[in-house]
Amino acid sequence: MRRSARRRPEDVELYPDVEAAIGQWWDDHNGLIIGVTNQGVVGYGTLTVTEVEAITAATSAAFMQDPFDWIEVCYALPAAAGGKVRPYHYRSLRRKPDYGMLVSAEVRAFREGVIIDWERSLMVGDRPEDAACAAKAGIAFKTEEAFFSRPRRAS
């Protein structure tokens, strides 16, 4: 997905290769596809939960066929990192690089009768927190560039 400075549902745009790559992964592995995203903009006060939910829905809707079984979202941003909106201005174990959203996903999957095989799981991400989360959870990680076979972005 492409980042946007304005952060509105109408700004969501997929890279051309995203849908095909995710579809190919699903065809090859037939597993759950769960999004896990830090949205500290809520804790910071830039966006509301409702606005982030609209952007998340727009992300799913940007696909011809929504690939996500569901998306886990962490709105927390600790006060030490600039969080100022209650009750989201605290440290949360759900916030990456911690792996609380993965635990939440495992609990939800179990309640739905599915056991997640973490040995065969893959986390794809574009930030150091994503790689650290995968490492802490002991699961494989690929950068978005590696997963989607595209050149590395300039930092």
CSV table of C-alpha atoms in Angstrom, one decimal, residues 16-144:
chain,number,residue,atom,x,y,z
A,16,PRO,CA,-0.1,-2.4,-8.8
A,17,ASP,CA,1.7,-5.6,-7.6
A,18,VAL,CA,0.1,-5.9,-4.1
A,19,GLU,CA,-3.1,-7.7,-5.0
A,20,ALA,CA,-1.4,-10.3,-7.2
A,21,ALA,CA,1.4,-11.0,-4.8
A,22,ILE,CA,-1.0,-11.5,-1.8
A,23,GLY,CA,-3.3,-13.6,-4.0
A,24,GLN,CA,-0.3,-15.8,-5.0
A,25,TRP,CA,0.8,-16.2,-1.4
A,26,TRP,CA,-2.7,-17.3,-0.5
A,27,ASP,CA,-2.9,-19.8,-3.4
A,28,ASP,CA,0.4,-21.3,-2.3
A,29,HIS,CA,-0.3,-21.4,1.4
A,30,ASN,CA,-4.0,-21.2,1.9
A,31,GLY,CA,-3.6,-19.6,5.3
A,32,LEU,CA,-5.1,-16.7,7.2
A,33,ILE,CA,-4.1,-13.2,6.1
A,34,ILE,CA,-4.2,-10.9,9.1
A,35,GLY,CA,-3.2,-7.3,9.1
A,36,VAL,CA,-1.5,-5.9,12.1
A,37,THR,CA,-1.0,-2.1,12.2
A,38,ASN,CA,0.1,0.5,14.7
A,39,GLN,CA,-2.0,3.6,14.5
A,40,GLY,CA,-0.5,5.8,17.1
A,41,VAL,CA,-2.0,8.8,15.3
A,42,VAL,CA,-5.0,8.2,17.5
A,43,GLY,CA,-2.9,8.3,20.7
A,44,TYR,CA,-1.1,11.4,19.3
A,45,GLY,CA,-4.4,13.1,18.4
A,46,THR,CA,-3.9,13.5,14.7
A,47,LEU,CA,-6.8,11.1,13.8
A,48,THR,CA,-9.7,9.6,15.6
A,49,VAL,CA,-10.5,5.9,15.9
A,50,THR,CA,-13.4,6.5,13.5
A,51,GLU,CA,-11.1,8.1,11.0
A,52,VAL,CA,-8.6,5.2,11.2
A,53,GLU,CA,-11.4,2.7,10.9
A,54,ALA,CA,-12.6,4.4,7.7
A,55,ILE,CA,-9.0,4.3,6.3
A,56,THR,CA,-8.7,0.6,7.3
A,57,ALA,CA,-12.0,-0.1,5.5
A,58,ALA,CA,-10.9,1.8,2.5
A,59,THR,CA,-7.7,-0.3,2.4
A,60,SER,CA,-9.7,-3.5,2.3
A,61,ALA,CA,-12.1,-2.0,-0.3
A,62,ALA,CA,-9.2,-1.0,-2.6
A,63,PHE,CA,-8.7,-4.7,-3.4
A,64,MET,CA,-10.9,-6.4,-6.0
A,65,GLN,CA,-11.3,-9.1,-3.4
A,66,ASP,CA,-10.4,-8.2,0.2
A,67,PRO,CA,-7.6,-10.6,1.1
A,68,PHE,CA,-7.7,-9.9,4.9
A,69,ASP,CA,-9.4,-12.4,7.2
A,70,TRP,CA,-9.3,-9.4,9.6
A,71,ILE,CA,-7.1,-6.5,10.7
A,72,GLU,CA,-5.7,-6.0,14.2
A,73,VAL,CA,-5.2,-2.3,15.1
A,74,CYS,CA,-3.3,-0.8,18.0
A,75,TYR,CA,-4.2,2.9,18.6
A,76,ALA,CA,-1.8,3.3,21.6
A,77,LEU,CA,1.1,5.7,21.6
A,78,PRO,CA,2.9,6.0,24.9
A,79,ALA,CA,3.1,9.5,26.4
A,80,ALA,CA,6.9,9.1,26.3
A,81,ALA,CA,6.6,8.9,22.5
A,82,GLY,CA,4.2,11.8,22.2
A,83,GLY,CA,0.9,10.2,23.0
A,84,LYS,CA,-1.5,12.7,24.6
A,85,VAL,CA,-5.1,11.4,24.0
A,86,ARG,CA,-6.7,9.4,26.7
A,87,PRO,CA,-7.0,6.4,27.0
A,88,TYR,CA,-4.5,5.8,24.1
A,89,HIS,CA,-1.5,7.6,25.6
A,90,TYR,CA,-0.1,4.5,27.4
A,91,ARG,CA,2.3,1.7,26.5
A,92,SER,CA,0.5,-1.2,25.1
A,93,LEU,CA,1.8,-4.8,24.6
A,94,ARG,CA,-0.3,-4.8,21.4
A,95,ARG,CA,1.9,-2.1,19.9
A,96,LYS,CA,4.7,-3.4,17.6
A,97,PRO,CA,7.5,-4.1,18.2
A,98,ASP,CA,5.7,-6.1,21.0
A,99,TYR,CA,3.6,-9.0,19.6
A,100,GLY,CA,0.3,-8.5,21.5
A,101,MET,CA,-1.6,-8.1,18.2
A,102,LEU,CA,-0.3,-11.5,17.2
A,103,VAL,CA,-1.6,-12.9,20.5
A,104,SER,CA,-5.0,-11.3,19.9
A,105,ALA,CA,-5.0,-12.8,16.4
A,106,GLU,CA,-4.2,-16.2,17.9
A,107,VAL,CA,-7.0,-15.9,20.4
A,108,ARG,CA,-9.5,-14.8,17.8
A,109,ALA,CA,-8.5,-17.6,15.4
A,110,PHE,CA,-8.8,-20.2,18.1
A,111,ARG,CA,-12.3,-18.9,19.0
A,112,GLU,CA,-13.1,-19.4,15.3
A,113,GLY,CA,-11.8,-23.0,15.4
A,114,VAL,CA,-8.5,-22.3,13.7
A,115,ILE,CA,-5.0,-22.9,15.1
A,116,ILE,CA,-2.4,-20.6,13.7
A,117,ASP,CA,0.8,-22.4,12.7
A,118,TRP,CA,3.4,-19.8,13.7
A,119,GLU,CA,6.2,-22.1,12.3
A,120,ARG,CA,4.8,-21.6,8.8
A,121,SER,CA,3.6,-18.0,9.3
A,122,LEU,CA,5.1,-15.0,7.6
A,123,MET,CA,5.0,-11.3,8.6
A,124,VAL,CA,5.5,-8.8,5.8
A,125,GLY,CA,6.3,-5.2,6.8
A,126,ASP,CA,7.9,-1.9,6.0
A,127,ARG,CA,9.2,-0.7,9.3
A,128,PRO,CA,11.8,-1.8,11.9
A,129,GLU,CA,9.0,-2.4,14.4
A,130,ASP,CA,7.5,-5.0,12.1
A,131,ALA,CA,10.8,-6.9,11.9
A,132,ALA,CA,11.3,-6.7,15.6
A,133,CYS,CA,7.7,-7.9,16.3
A,134,ALA,CA,8.3,-11.0,14.0
A,135,ALA,CA,11.7,-11.6,15.7
A,136,LYS,CA,10.2,-11.4,19.2
A,137,ALA,CA,7.4,-13.8,18.2
A,138,GLY,CA,9.8,-16.2,16.5
A,139,ILE,CA,8.2,-16.0,13.1
A,140,ALA,CA,9.6,-15.4,9.6
A,141,PHE,CA,9.8,-11.9,8.3
A,142,LYS,CA,10.1,-10.3,4.8
A,143,THR,CA,10.4,-6.7,4.0
A,144,GLU,CA,7.6,-5.4,1.7
